[in-house]
Amino acid sequence: MQFSFRRQRGMSYWGWLLLVAVLGFALTCTSRMAPAYLDARYVTEALKVLAENPDLETMSAGQIKKELGRFFQINNVRGEPTRALQVIRGAKSTLVSIDYELRQPLIYNVDVVMKFNKQLNTARPELCCDAVVDLEQFRKRD
């Protein structure tokens, strides 16, 4: 019995150091990337709320931008999502696209690049927030 107690010493200094380093790196990544993903969640919610608007087809591009801008202001969404907003009118539908890329510095000269592409096509509002339409093809088609 005494022999087994001597072998059960727990983690060594190097084991604890490795554990702290891994947890610190995970915490750093989370703290740098979480705000971008939270903003992307609010962008998705804004497009879903906009898709439920019965007057969406008759709204001008300025009105759509103003409506989304209000939602972004209430939910404190700033930066790239607000600048990347595009409203493209077609003959049969309207496409609201928010396509942007964020580059976040992580450690020294290492950056994390996050890409977000959210779209609302009024012809298919049930597919809200999935990037299913190529913008150039949409412009040429309609």
PDB file of C-alpha atoms in Angstrom:
ATOM      1  CA  MET A   1       0.000   0.000   0.000  1.00  0.00           C
ATOM      2  CA  GLN A   2       2.811   2.405   0.814  1.00  0.00           C
ATOM      3  CA  PHE A   3       4.367   1.837  -2.603  1.00  0.00           C
ATOM      4  CA  SER A   4       1.262   3.087  -4.452  1.00  0.00           C
ATOM      5  CA  PHE A   5       1.126   6.282  -2.374  1.00  0.00           C
ATOM      6  CA  ARG A   6       4.670   7.172  -3.360  1.00  0.00           C
ATOM      7  CA  ARG A   7       3.819   6.867  -7.068  1.00  0.00           C
ATOM      8  CA  GLN A   8       0.721   9.085  -6.817  1.00  0.00           C
ATOM      9  CA  ARG A   9       2.341  12.477  -6.664  1.00  0.00           C
ATOM     10  CA  GLY A  10       0.022  14.484  -8.917  1.00  0.00           C
ATOM     11  CA  MET A  11       1.060  16.846 -11.659  1.00  0.00           C
ATOM     12  CA  SER A  12       4.624  18.048 -11.828  1.00  0.00           C
ATOM     13  CA  TYR A  13       5.723  21.647 -12.148  1.00  0.00           C
ATOM     14  CA  TRP A  14       6.030  21.267 -15.932  1.00  0.00           C
ATOM     15  CA  GLY A  15       2.575  19.727 -16.165  1.00  0.00           C
ATOM     16  CA  TRP A  16       1.026  22.683 -14.316  1.00  0.00           C
ATOM     17  CA  LEU A  17       3.008  25.131 -16.426  1.00  0.00           C
ATOM     18  CA  LEU A  18       1.765  23.502 -19.628  1.00  0.00           C
ATOM     19  CA  LEU A  19      -1.827  23.507 -18.341  1.00  0.00           C
ATOM     20  CA  VAL A  20      -1.657  27.218 -17.449  1.00  0.00           C
ATOM     21  CA  ALA A  21      -0.114  28.057 -20.838  1.00  0.00           C
ATOM     22  CA  VAL A  22      -2.821  26.180 -22.755  1.00  0.00           C
ATOM     23  CA  LEU A  23      -5.615  27.750 -20.682  1.00  0.00           C
ATOM     24  CA  GLY A  24      -4.050  31.200 -21.078  1.00  0.00           C
ATOM     25  CA  PHE A  25      -3.855  30.798 -24.845  1.00  0.00           C
ATOM     26  CA  ALA A  26      -7.481  29.613 -25.009  1.00  0.00           C
ATOM     27  CA  LEU A  27      -8.591  32.561 -22.875  1.00  0.00           C
ATOM     28  CA  THR A  28      -6.649  34.997 -25.069  1.00  0.00           C
ATOM     29  CA  CYS A  29      -8.221  33.574 -28.241  1.00  0.00           C
ATOM     30  CA  THR A  30     -11.696  33.728 -26.718  1.00  0.00           C
ATOM     31  CA  SER A  31     -11.310  37.292 -25.467  1.00  0.00           C
ATOM     32  CA  ARG A  32     -10.080  38.502 -28.881  1.00  0.00           C
ATOM     33  CA  MET A  33     -12.579  36.617 -31.067  1.00  0.00           C
ATOM     34  CA  ALA A  34     -15.788  36.588 -28.990  1.00  0.00           C
ATOM     35  CA  PRO A  35     -16.806  40.219 -29.706  1.00  0.00           C
ATOM     36  CA  ALA A  36     -16.668  39.591 -33.478  1.00  0.00           C
ATOM     37  CA  TYR A  37     -18.866  36.520 -33.201  1.00  0.00           C
ATOM     38  CA  LEU A  38     -21.280  38.371 -30.925  1.00  0.00           C
ATOM     39  CA  ASP A  39     -21.588  41.136 -33.532  1.00  0.00           C
ATOM     40  CA  ALA A  40     -22.189  38.503 -36.229  1.00  0.00           C
ATOM     41  CA  ARG A  41     -24.991  37.063 -34.109  1.00  0.00           C
ATOM     42  CA  TYR A  42     -26.614  40.488 -33.866  1.00  0.00           C
ATOM     43  CA  VAL A  43     -26.267  40.938 -37.645  1.00  0.00           C
ATOM     44  CA  THR A  44     -28.123  37.646 -38.126  1.00  0.00           C
ATOM     45  CA  GLU A  45     -30.862  38.743 -35.727  1.00  0.00           C
ATOM     46  CA  ALA A  46     -31.187  42.099 -37.525  1.00  0.00           C
ATOM     47  CA  LEU A  47     -31.645  40.407 -40.884  1.00  0.00           C
ATOM     48  CA  LYS A  48     -34.235  38.024 -39.442  1.00  0.00           C
ATOM     49  CA  VAL A  49     -36.196  40.930 -37.971  1.00  0.00           C
ATOM     50  CA  LEU A  50     -35.951  42.726 -41.313  1.00  0.00           C
ATOM     51  CA  ALA A  51     -37.198  39.610 -43.148  1.00  0.00           C
ATOM     52  CA  GLU A  52     -40.363  39.652 -41.014  1.00  0.00           C
ATOM     53  CA  ASN A  53     -41.140  43.234 -42.042  1.00  0.00           C
ATOM     54  CA  PRO A  54     -44.143  43.122 -44.425  1.00  0.00           C
ATOM     55  CA  ASP A  55     -43.107  46.416 -46.092  1.00  0.00           C
ATOM     56  CA  LEU A  56     -39.640  45.198 -47.048  1.00  0.00           C
ATOM     57  CA  GLU A  57     -40.377  45.007 -50.777  1.00  0.00           C
ATOM     58  CA  THR A  58     -41.525  48.630 -50.901  1.00  0.00           C
ATOM     59  CA  MET A  59     -38.780  50.055 -48.671  1.00  0.00           C
ATOM     60  CA  SER A  60     -36.029  52.058 -50.335  1.00  0.00           C
ATOM     61  CA  ALA A  61     -32.361  51.197 -49.858  1.00  0.00           C
ATOM     62  CA  GLY A  62     -31.995  54.172 -47.511  1.00  0.00           C
ATOM     63  CA  GLN A  63     -34.912  53.030 -45.378  1.00  0.00           C
ATOM     64  CA  ILE A  64     -33.473  49.515 -45.130  1.00  0.00           C
ATOM     65  CA  LYS A  65     -30.090  50.901 -44.104  1.00  0.00           C
ATOM     66  CA  LYS A  66     -31.733  53.191 -41.560  1.00  0.00           C
ATOM     67  CA  GLU A  67     -33.741  50.295 -40.083  1.00  0.00           C
ATOM     68  CA  LEU A  68     -30.654  48.094 -39.779  1.00  0.00           C
ATOM     69  CA  GLY A  69     -28.630  51.021 -38.440  1.00  0.00           C
ATOM     70  CA  ARG A  70     -31.176  51.489 -35.666  1.00  0.00           C
ATOM     71  CA  PHE A  71     -30.952  47.813 -34.731  1.00  0.00           C
ATOM     72  CA  PHE A  72     -27.151  47.965 -34.774  1.00  0.00           C
ATOM     73  CA  GLN A  73     -27.102  51.083 -32.605  1.00  0.00           C
ATOM     74  CA  ILE A  74     -29.403  49.533 -30.002  1.00  0.00           C
ATOM     75  CA  ASN A  75     -27.257  46.384 -29.849  1.00  0.00           C
ATOM     76  CA  ASN A  76     -23.939  48.285 -29.964  1.00  0.00           C
ATOM     77  CA  VAL A  77     -22.730  46.801 -33.257  1.00  0.00           C
ATOM     78  CA  ARG A  78     -20.023  49.043 -34.680  1.00  0.00           C
ATOM     79  CA  GLY A  79     -17.272  48.846 -37.226  1.00  0.00           C
ATOM     80  CA  GLU A  80     -17.136  46.541 -40.205  1.00  0.00           C
ATOM     81  CA  PRO A  81     -20.691  45.128 -40.119  1.00  0.00           C
ATOM     82  CA  THR A  82     -22.188  48.611 -40.401  1.00  0.00           C
ATOM     83  CA  ARG A  83     -19.825  49.663 -43.221  1.00  0.00           C
ATOM     84  CA  ALA A  84     -20.259  46.445 -45.217  1.00  0.00           C
ATOM     85  CA  LEU A  85     -24.030  46.769 -45.610  1.00  0.00           C
ATOM     86  CA  GLN A  86     -25.175  46.612 -49.252  1.00  0.00           C
ATOM     87  CA  VAL A  87     -28.714  46.770 -50.608  1.00  0.00           C
ATOM     88  CA  ILE A  88     -29.047  45.575 -54.199  1.00  0.00           C
ATOM     89  CA  ARG A  89     -32.353  45.952 -56.005  1.00  0.00           C
ATOM     90  CA  GLY A  90     -33.257  43.442 -58.656  1.00  0.00           C
ATOM     91  CA  ALA A  91     -36.253  43.201 -60.964  1.00  0.00           C
ATOM     92  CA  LYS A  92     -37.977  40.576 -58.816  1.00  0.00           C
ATOM     93  CA  SER A  93     -36.271  40.805 -55.435  1.00  0.00           C
ATOM     94  CA  THR A  94     -33.993  42.752 -53.163  1.00  0.00           C
ATOM     95  CA  LEU A  95     -30.759  41.439 -51.714  1.00  0.00           C
ATOM     96  CA  VAL A  96     -29.455  42.777 -48.406  1.00  0.00           C
ATOM     97  CA  SER A  97     -25.854  41.675 -47.965  1.00  0.00           C
ATOM     98  CA  ILE A  98     -23.442  42.169 -45.091  1.00  0.00           C
ATOM     99  CA  ASP A  99     -20.137  40.647 -46.186  1.00  0.00           C
ATOM    100  CA  TYR A 100     -17.034  41.576 -44.206  1.00  0.00           C
ATOM    101  CA  GLU A 101     -13.729  40.316 -42.904  1.00  0.00           C
ATOM    102  CA  LEU A 102     -12.118  41.128 -39.573  1.00  0.00           C
ATOM    103  CA  ARG A 103      -8.433  40.820 -38.814  1.00  0.00           C
ATOM    104  CA  GLN A 104      -7.761  40.673 -35.095  1.00  0.00           C
ATOM    105  CA  PRO A 105      -4.200  40.693 -33.689  1.00  0.00           C
ATOM    106  CA  LEU A 106      -3.689  37.695 -31.439  1.00  0.00           C
ATOM    107  CA  ILE A 107      -0.080  37.475 -30.271  1.00  0.00           C
ATOM    108  CA  TYR A 108       2.789  39.653 -31.482  1.00  0.00           C
ATOM    109  CA  ASN A 109       2.711  39.259 -35.279  1.00  0.00           C
ATOM    110  CA  VAL A 110       0.029  36.540 -35.428  1.00  0.00           C
ATOM    111  CA  ASP A 111      -3.431  37.643 -36.566  1.00  0.00           C
ATOM    112  CA  VAL A 112      -6.736  35.823 -36.681  1.00  0.00           C
ATOM    113  CA  VAL A 113      -8.863  36.464 -39.780  1.00  0.00           C
ATOM    114  CA  MET A 114     -12.618  35.984 -39.422  1.00  0.00           C
ATOM    115  CA  LYS A 115     -14.942  36.156 -42.433  1.00  0.00           C
ATOM    116  CA  PHE A 116     -18.664  36.742 -42.179  1.00  0.00           C
ATOM    117  CA  ASN A 117     -21.161  36.739 -45.038  1.00  0.00           C
ATOM    118  CA  LYS A 118     -24.834  37.236 -44.181  1.00  0.00           C
ATOM    119  CA  GLN A 119     -27.523  37.757 -46.807  1.00  0.00           C
ATOM    120  CA  LEU A 120     -31.251  38.293 -46.990  1.00  0.00           C
ATOM    121  CA  ASN A 121     -32.925  37.676 -50.337  1.00  0.00           C
ATOM    122  CA  THR A 122     -36.524  38.898 -50.345  1.00  0.00           C
ATOM    123  CA  ALA A 123     -37.447  36.233 -52.894  1.00  0.00           C
ATOM    124  CA  ARG A 124     -36.475  33.521 -50.373  1.00  0.00           C
ATOM    125  CA  PRO A 125     -36.683  35.000 -46.856  1.00  0.00           C
ATOM    126  CA  GLU A 126     -36.746  31.521 -45.297  1.00  0.00           C
ATOM    127  CA  LEU A 127     -33.056  31.197 -46.252  1.00  0.00           C
ATOM    128  CA  CYS A 128     -32.211  34.308 -44.259  1.00  0.00           C
ATOM    129  CA  CYS A 129     -28.636  34.853 -43.239  1.00  0.00           C
ATOM    130  CA  ASP A 130     -27.060  32.120 -45.392  1.00  0.00           C
ATOM    131  CA  ALA A 131     -24.824  33.337 -48.183  1.00  0.00           C
ATOM    132  CA  VAL A 132     -26.567  31.601 -51.075  1.00  0.00           C
ATOM    133  CA  VAL A 133     -26.302  34.297 -53.745  1.00  0.00           C
ATOM    134  CA  ASP A 134     -23.187  35.511 -55.524  1.00  0.00           C
ATOM    135  CA  LEU A 135     -23.492  39.304 -55.624  1.00  0.00           C
ATOM    136  CA  GLU A 136     -22.068  39.679 -59.128  1.00  0.00           C
ATOM    137  CA  GLN A 137     -24.402  37.033 -60.516  1.00  0.00           C
ATOM    138  CA  PHE A 138     -27.348  38.695 -58.776  1.00  0.00           C
ATOM    139  CA  ARG A 139     -26.520  42.034 -60.379  1.00  0.00           C
ATOM    140  CA  LYS A 140     -26.227  40.480 -63.845  1.00  0.00           C
ATOM    141  CA  ARG A 141     -29.346  38.331 -63.553  1.00  0.00           C
ATOM    142  CA  ASP A 142     -31.746  41.087 -62.618  1.00  0.00           C
TER     143      ASP A 142
END
